[in-house]
């Protein structure tokens, strides 16, 4: 297409004639006449067959830093990664959301995301996850970006891992290995570290590889003088045996740690103290909510899996009833089953609770997916019978239409903001109503010499009225059967 105007004049004309997104397209069309009136109303992007089958880049995932000094500071410790996903079901937006979450996980682990691509397939390729041709294209992207690691949005089999590495010539890890790495970085307590180590060994066991002498046979275990009878075991078999022995030892240690937590739970049951567990998607604001309700001072950070170790704090309802509030580990889509098994003892806090506060991020693009992912893990730990309140957090940053939709769909739900304190009082009142109440109502005149019974009535029951008289403390309380039996001898004559 010829034109008598200069390039700068043409650019100015296009800047006034078209919106920002169309201007770049118009500047690139040098050989084809383009008309906004004719072509601007097309029904979406039109792709050729080859373009539809090609790896499609997902824009907006790069976490490269613009400040040169910060780049130089972080360059030594950050791996440069390319993300790759396989879109098998759902919409393209679902696939892009999943890859965006993978990018957030990679950044949390300390990686620099350079690029992200999605391959549309009916199912992942059994050999290379994305197919041999697309693996070769992925190799070109790796060379172009200078990446040193490829992260796949799924759990790869040992064979897929090896063959994809052979093609792209850089380290390949999957979503499971990435989450395990984040857990290893954030675990602080002795039990948390042991649980992560167990999950890592479970993941690593079938993926051990041998090089060179690692596959050679050791001497046999015969009783001959030269000890050469029998083929012996290979070095990789020795490694697997040692890992199994370490796993067995780790399970015993976790079981011993579990005993201490079980003793504390039994003590709470003995005193009839109700328990509330906070469960939810990672980075939904569980720790912020715990701090807002109890002043616990737990670490709060805008990062995935910022807190792993469970925290239990005592809290009080508006009516004065005591209960415990437990912050549990965050969940994520496709949470590795190794982690579910390793953290099962920690997640038992959810199963043994009287009420679950299911926290969901109201500002997330798809909060319904978060709810479904968390409920799947709750089913895995056998806590489906525990009553649930859906707490839609970050209401100050959420779309009002999304909040209305969630409140309409989830019958027992409330929208709050742990940051601003919005609707926190209403949430406390809702917790008070939902917690199980003592079954026996008692009226007792307790002598002042038995003040311990009055204290128990306050901590273990629900005080309806309290009056101090000359003979003692006149109580009207709702308590459990054991405490009711202890108060029975002090029933006033008029009540009897």
XYZ file of C-alpha atoms in Angstrom:
496
model
C 0.000 0.000 0.000
C 1.509 3.341 -1.100
C 0.988 6.661 0.588
C 2.170 10.193 -0.023
C 2.243 11.101 3.666
C 5.386 10.629 5.739
C 5.667 7.779 8.333
C 5.393 10.201 11.221
C 2.245 11.789 9.759
C 0.723 8.361 9.151
C 1.434 7.380 12.762
C -0.257 10.530 14.044
C -3.279 9.900 11.810
C -3.641 6.354 13.157
C -3.223 7.545 16.733
C -6.273 9.766 16.316
C -8.295 7.368 14.177
C -8.054 4.127 16.169
C -8.009 2.982 19.790
C -4.724 1.833 21.334
C -5.192 -1.894 20.677
C -6.093 -1.375 17.002
C -3.346 1.138 16.317
C -0.560 -1.451 16.493
C -2.479 -3.731 14.134
C -2.970 -0.896 11.648
C 0.722 0.025 11.713
C 1.667 -3.570 10.932
C -0.715 -3.853 7.957
C 1.473 -2.375 5.236
C 0.280 -4.526 2.341
C -3.415 -4.970 3.121
C -5.999 -2.225 3.250
C -7.685 -2.275 6.651
C -10.914 -0.560 7.534
C -12.222 -0.201 11.076
C -15.809 0.052 9.788
C -15.530 -3.210 7.841
C -13.060 -5.295 9.876
C -13.611 -3.926 13.375
C -16.849 -5.831 13.880
C -15.520 -9.336 13.233
C -16.744 -11.980 15.694
C -13.519 -12.462 17.663
C -10.023 -13.442 16.585
C -9.837 -15.571 13.458
C -7.168 -18.296 13.534
C -5.885 -20.534 10.794
C -5.750 -24.225 11.555
C -1.973 -24.111 12.074
C -2.346 -21.241 14.510
C -5.034 -23.049 16.473
C -2.780 -26.095 16.918
C 0.343 -24.105 17.806
C 1.670 -23.347 21.247
C -0.094 -20.174 22.323
C 1.688 -17.686 24.541
C -0.102 -16.427 27.639
C 0.668 -12.751 28.075
C 1.199 -11.027 31.386
C 3.049 -13.837 33.214
C 6.571 -12.419 33.073
C 7.963 -11.308 36.439
C 11.143 -9.810 35.002
C 12.312 -6.787 36.947
C 12.790 -3.425 35.313
C 15.112 -1.900 37.882
C 18.671 -2.829 36.856
C 20.077 -2.770 40.384
C 17.350 -5.145 41.588
C 17.994 -7.426 38.624
C 21.685 -7.589 39.505
C 20.842 -8.266 43.140
C 18.414 -11.124 42.386
C 20.156 -12.607 39.367
C 22.369 -14.884 41.440
C 19.511 -16.628 43.236
C 16.617 -16.667 40.777
C 16.062 -19.457 38.298
C 14.787 -18.317 34.924
C 11.782 -20.443 34.044
C 9.340 -21.058 31.208
C 5.886 -22.393 32.077
C 4.029 -24.921 29.941
C 0.496 -26.239 30.412
C -1.800 -28.688 28.659
C -5.382 -27.508 28.160
C -7.575 -30.619 28.164
C -10.913 -29.488 29.617
C -12.762 -26.267 30.342
C -12.345 -22.936 28.614
C -9.167 -21.201 27.518
C -9.665 -18.763 30.402
C -9.580 -21.674 32.867
C -6.304 -22.871 31.354
C -4.812 -19.386 31.531
C -5.929 -18.974 35.171
C -4.244 -22.257 36.049
C -1.015 -21.137 34.364
C -1.231 -17.757 36.111
C -1.469 -19.581 39.445
C 1.573 -21.652 38.435
C 3.417 -18.390 37.741
C 2.532 -17.156 41.249
C 3.802 -20.435 42.708
C 7.046 -20.145 40.740
C 7.570 -16.584 41.923
C 6.891 -17.629 45.517
C 9.548 -20.343 45.142
C 12.055 -17.710 43.995
C 11.967 -18.059 40.211
C 11.834 -15.484 37.446
C 9.031 -16.306 34.991
C 10.078 -15.451 31.435
C 7.295 -16.954 29.348
C 4.271 -19.247 29.466
C 2.679 -21.383 26.769
C -0.391 -23.639 26.576
C -0.903 -26.662 24.316
C -4.460 -27.755 23.426
C -4.743 -31.561 23.601
C -7.346 -34.173 24.461
C -4.948 -35.589 27.052
C -1.250 -35.090 27.921
C 1.184 -36.981 25.690
C 2.354 -40.175 27.382
C 5.959 -39.628 26.285
C 6.768 -35.916 26.466
C 3.619 -34.377 28.051
C 3.071 -31.956 25.128
C 4.111 -34.119 22.164
C 7.466 -34.414 20.415
C 6.829 -31.614 17.903
C 5.698 -29.129 20.523
C 8.598 -30.202 22.752
C 10.965 -29.157 19.948
C 9.151 -25.805 19.743
C 9.495 -25.477 23.504
C 13.239 -26.001 23.086
C 13.330 -23.011 20.728
C 11.483 -20.875 23.301
C 13.978 -21.952 25.971
C 16.888 -20.918 23.728
C 15.190 -17.646 22.813
C 14.492 -16.612 26.418
C 17.657 -18.028 27.980
C 15.678 -20.064 30.526
C 17.336 -22.730 32.632
C 14.194 -24.509 33.890
C 10.838 -25.619 32.465
C 7.872 -25.989 34.843
C 4.908 -28.098 33.722
C 1.412 -27.397 35.021
C 0.640 -30.966 36.059
C 2.246 -34.006 37.653
C 4.637 -35.703 35.235
C 5.453 -39.387 35.283
C 9.146 -40.355 35.585
C 9.201 -41.248 31.876
C 7.685 -37.924 30.794
C 10.184 -36.074 32.964
C 13.190 -37.825 31.426
C 12.064 -37.612 27.809
C 11.046 -33.944 27.994
C 14.398 -33.098 29.560
C 16.157 -34.939 26.724
C 14.410 -32.679 24.194
C 14.556 -29.243 25.880
C 18.078 -29.812 27.308
C 17.309 -27.982 30.583
C 15.930 -29.019 33.964
C 12.230 -29.935 33.925
C 10.050 -30.002 37.044
C 6.312 -30.353 37.518
C 3.702 -28.607 39.644
C 4.071 -31.116 42.477
C 7.838 -30.617 42.792
C 7.320 -26.852 42.787
C 4.773 -26.947 45.629
C 7.012 -29.295 47.612
C 9.881 -26.838 47.197
C 7.722 -23.977 48.518
C 6.666 -26.082 51.498
C 10.319 -26.930 52.230
C 11.191 -23.216 52.257
C 8.310 -22.163 54.519
C 8.156 -25.009 57.051
C 9.460 -23.740 60.397
C 8.360 -26.178 63.094
C 9.914 -29.592 63.663
C 6.706 -31.345 62.700
C 6.244 -29.222 59.564
C 9.771 -29.980 58.389
C 9.260 -33.697 59.008
C 5.981 -33.717 57.080
C 7.549 -31.921 54.112
C 10.558 -34.252 54.130
C 8.247 -37.278 54.083
C 6.249 -35.866 51.156
C 9.461 -35.122 49.233
C 10.747 -38.656 49.717
C 7.415 -40.121 48.610
C 7.615 -38.008 45.459
C 11.279 -38.755 44.810
C 11.177 -42.537 45.301
C 9.779 -43.519 41.856
C 11.798 -40.783 40.137
C 15.297 -41.824 41.140
C 17.655 -42.039 38.205
C 21.035 -43.645 37.838
C 24.039 -42.534 35.822
C 27.064 -44.654 34.870
C 28.195 -46.772 37.799
C 24.923 -46.159 39.613
C 23.372 -49.030 37.617
C 26.243 -51.471 38.143
C 25.807 -54.508 40.374
C 27.376 -54.683 43.798
C 28.874 -57.897 45.153
C 26.399 -60.592 46.104
C 25.513 -61.522 49.626
C 26.538 -65.178 49.502
C 28.503 -66.887 52.261
C 31.393 -67.766 49.971
C 34.834 -66.520 50.800
C 34.859 -64.099 47.884
C 31.209 -63.042 48.384
C 30.393 -63.293 44.696
C 27.333 -65.547 44.756
C 24.184 -63.900 43.501
C 23.884 -60.751 41.418
C 23.590 -58.353 44.381
C 21.633 -55.096 44.114
C 22.309 -52.055 41.987
C 23.228 -48.686 43.455
C 19.776 -47.282 42.603
C 18.119 -50.174 44.455
C 20.291 -49.382 47.470
C 19.167 -45.740 47.328
C 15.514 -46.767 47.159
C 15.934 -49.077 50.142
C 17.535 -46.304 52.169
C 14.761 -43.872 51.254
C 12.121 -46.401 52.348
C 13.944 -46.820 55.657
C 14.052 -43.040 56.144
C 10.363 -42.784 55.280
C 9.476 -45.420 57.870
C 11.523 -43.557 60.482
C 9.892 -40.250 59.520
C 6.390 -41.725 59.845
C 7.238 -42.935 63.358
C 8.486 -39.482 64.334
C 5.352 -37.793 62.958
C 3.183 -40.305 64.834
C 5.015 -39.419 68.064
C 4.459 -35.706 67.423
C 0.816 -36.419 66.692
C 0.454 -37.873 70.208
C 1.284 -34.522 71.819
C -1.327 -32.713 69.753
C -3.884 -35.433 70.475
C -3.316 -34.968 74.224
C -4.079 -31.256 73.873
C -7.236 -32.051 71.883
C -8.386 -34.520 74.541
C -7.852 -31.878 77.209
C -10.060 -29.465 75.268
C -12.700 -32.175 74.843
C -12.590 -32.957 78.559
C -13.297 -29.331 79.379
C -15.923 -29.233 76.622
C -14.213 -26.314 74.857
C -15.644 -25.953 71.317
C -13.147 -25.751 68.464
C -13.294 -23.783 65.202
C -10.944 -24.544 62.281
C -10.051 -21.977 59.623
C -9.636 -23.698 56.249
C -9.318 -22.243 52.798
C -7.312 -21.617 49.667
C -3.763 -20.380 50.034
C -3.466 -16.582 50.218
C -7.204 -16.223 50.916
C -6.464 -14.373 54.170
C -6.765 -17.120 56.813
C -3.917 -15.821 58.984
C -5.213 -12.248 58.672
C -8.630 -13.428 59.836
C -7.076 -15.315 62.777
C -5.184 -12.174 63.801
C -8.327 -10.054 63.492
C -10.422 -12.460 65.614
C -7.829 -13.290 68.305
C -4.856 -10.909 67.973
C -2.618 -13.946 67.443
C 0.191 -12.076 65.661
C 0.670 -14.769 63.003
C 2.805 -13.898 59.959
C 0.719 -12.251 57.243
C 2.180 -11.959 53.754
C 0.758 -11.591 50.254
C 2.324 -14.859 49.107
C 1.215 -18.443 48.522
C 1.732 -20.779 51.501
C 3.238 -17.995 53.633
C 2.279 -19.942 56.789
C 2.332 -23.733 57.001
C 2.479 -24.560 60.696
C -0.962 -24.769 62.347
C -1.693 -22.164 65.009
C -4.299 -22.661 67.760
C -5.509 -19.658 69.768
C -8.182 -19.164 72.409
C -11.055 -16.842 71.547
C -14.313 -15.708 73.111
C -17.777 -15.265 71.649
C -19.779 -12.076 72.250
C -21.826 -13.987 74.846
C -18.682 -14.927 76.767
C -18.240 -18.541 75.650
C -14.656 -19.719 75.187
C -13.575 -21.635 72.085
C -10.370 -22.420 70.210
C -9.550 -21.134 66.727
C -7.082 -23.148 64.601
C -5.378 -21.831 61.467
C -4.600 -24.723 59.088
C -2.350 -25.107 56.052
C -3.632 -23.508 52.857
C -4.929 -25.578 49.961
C -4.434 -25.188 46.222
C -5.797 -26.757 43.046
C -4.293 -30.182 42.363
C -2.709 -30.303 45.817
C -0.195 -33.194 45.618
C -1.538 -36.323 47.272
C 1.884 -36.764 48.899
C 1.243 -33.557 50.838
C -2.298 -34.544 51.761
C -0.963 -37.791 53.233
C 2.006 -36.161 54.977
C -0.082 -33.328 56.452
C -3.003 -35.576 57.352
C -2.176 -35.344 61.075
C -2.192 -31.541 60.840
C -5.414 -31.501 58.823
C -7.096 -33.584 61.516
C -7.677 -30.239 63.261
C -10.331 -29.666 60.582
C -11.953 -33.079 61.044
C -12.064 -32.798 64.853
C -13.477 -29.275 64.943
C -17.049 -28.304 65.766
C -17.194 -25.659 63.038
C -15.216 -24.864 59.871
C -14.668 -21.285 58.726
C -14.110 -21.810 54.992
C -12.256 -18.677 53.876
C -12.396 -17.763 50.183
C -10.771 -14.813 48.394
C -13.654 -12.662 47.123
C -11.301 -10.690 44.849
C -10.074 -13.817 43.029
C -11.116 -14.160 39.353
C -12.815 -17.492 40.037
C -13.645 -17.987 43.738
C -15.948 -20.936 42.965
C -12.915 -22.965 41.865
C -11.221 -22.173 45.179
C -14.269 -23.416 47.082
C -14.361 -26.657 45.079
C -10.617 -27.317 45.527
C -10.778 -26.855 49.305
C -13.888 -28.991 49.697
C -12.184 -31.792 47.799
C -9.365 -31.857 50.378
C -11.885 -31.590 53.235
C -13.545 -34.724 51.840
C -10.160 -36.449 51.728
C -9.585 -35.873 55.456
C -13.117 -37.033 56.342
C -14.544 -33.719 57.590
C -17.689 -33.595 55.459
C -20.028 -33.799 58.485
C -18.597 -30.713 60.221
C -20.798 -27.575 59.879
C -19.314 -24.939 57.569
C -19.520 -21.154 57.302
C -18.208 -19.681 54.043
C -16.279 -16.497 54.892
C -15.820 -14.371 51.760
C -12.704 -12.363 52.646
C -11.247 -9.245 50.968
C -14.741 -7.818 50.486
C -13.214 -4.325 50.311
C -11.372 -5.287 47.094
C -13.963 -7.635 45.566
C -16.440 -6.955 42.789
C -19.870 -6.303 44.391
C -21.535 -8.490 41.758
C -19.222 -11.393 42.652
C -20.044 -10.940 46.340
C -23.769 -10.967 45.606
C -23.391 -14.130 43.516
C -21.454 -15.966 46.223
C -23.795 -14.867 49.007
C -26.762 -16.060 46.940
C -25.240 -19.470 46.097
C -23.678 -20.201 49.509
C -26.546 -20.238 51.990
C -24.383 -20.021 55.132
C -21.958 -17.300 54.120
C -20.821 -13.823 55.093
C -18.647 -11.223 53.356
C -15.911 -9.708 55.550
C -12.629 -7.840 55.280
C -9.913 -8.959 57.685
C -7.872 -5.890 56.708
C -10.510 -3.229 57.457
C -12.588 -5.136 60.021
C -15.769 -5.013 57.934
C -18.502 -7.378 59.239
C -16.140 -8.989 61.791
C -18.677 -8.421 64.610
C -21.363 -10.098 62.500
C -19.012 -13.049 61.916
C -18.388 -13.411 65.666
C -22.148 -13.431 66.285
C -22.580 -16.072 63.573
C -19.867 -18.239 65.170
C -21.641 -17.874 68.517
C -24.919 -19.070 66.993
C -23.372 -22.008 65.114
C -21.193 -23.441 67.893
C -22.772 -26.387 69.743
C -24.438 -25.320 72.963
C -24.471 -27.218 76.283
C -27.554 -29.365 76.594
C -28.563 -29.010 80.293
C -29.947 -25.847 81.874
C -29.189 -25.578 85.597
C -29.945 -23.100 88.385
C -27.572 -23.279 91.360
C -26.680 -21.284 94.471
C -22.942 -21.877 94.749
C -21.281 -20.954 98.085
C -18.431 -18.477 97.867
C -16.120 -21.195 99.186
C -16.674 -23.115 95.910
C -15.685 -20.406 93.468
C -14.032 -23.014 91.245
C -17.460 -24.260 90.155
C -18.449 -20.715 89.143
C -15.243 -20.438 87.098
C -15.992 -23.768 85.392
C -19.512 -22.587 84.585
C -18.011 -19.581 82.800
C -15.365 -21.523 80.878
C -17.261 -24.732 80.078
C -20.856 -23.527 79.857
C -23.022 -20.599 78.909
C -24.015 -18.269 81.755
C -27.565 -17.010 81.299
C -27.689 -14.941 84.518
C -25.490 -14.411 87.572
C -26.388 -12.781 90.910
C -24.324 -12.389 94.055
C -26.398 -12.983 97.245
C -25.599 -13.293 100.920
C -25.491 -17.090 100.718
C -23.425 -17.330 97.526
C -23.491 -16.883 93.748
C -26.870 -17.587 92.174
C -26.246 -18.969 88.700
C -28.517 -19.837 85.844
C -26.375 -21.613 83.275
C -26.520 -24.011 80.389
C -23.811 -26.677 80.858
C -22.865 -30.209 79.842
C -24.020 -33.216 81.854
C -20.815 -33.696 83.877
C -20.799 -30.142 85.215
C -24.577 -30.299 85.758
C -24.021 -33.252 88.088
C -21.407 -31.261 90.045
C -23.799 -28.313 90.395
C -26.823 -30.441 91.338
C -26.154 -30.411 95.147
C -26.414 -26.591 95.126
C -29.846 -26.346 93.539
C -31.886 -23.666 95.409
C -34.846 -24.922 97.445
C -37.282 -22.761 95.461
C -35.978 -24.223 92.169
C -36.106 -27.745 93.505
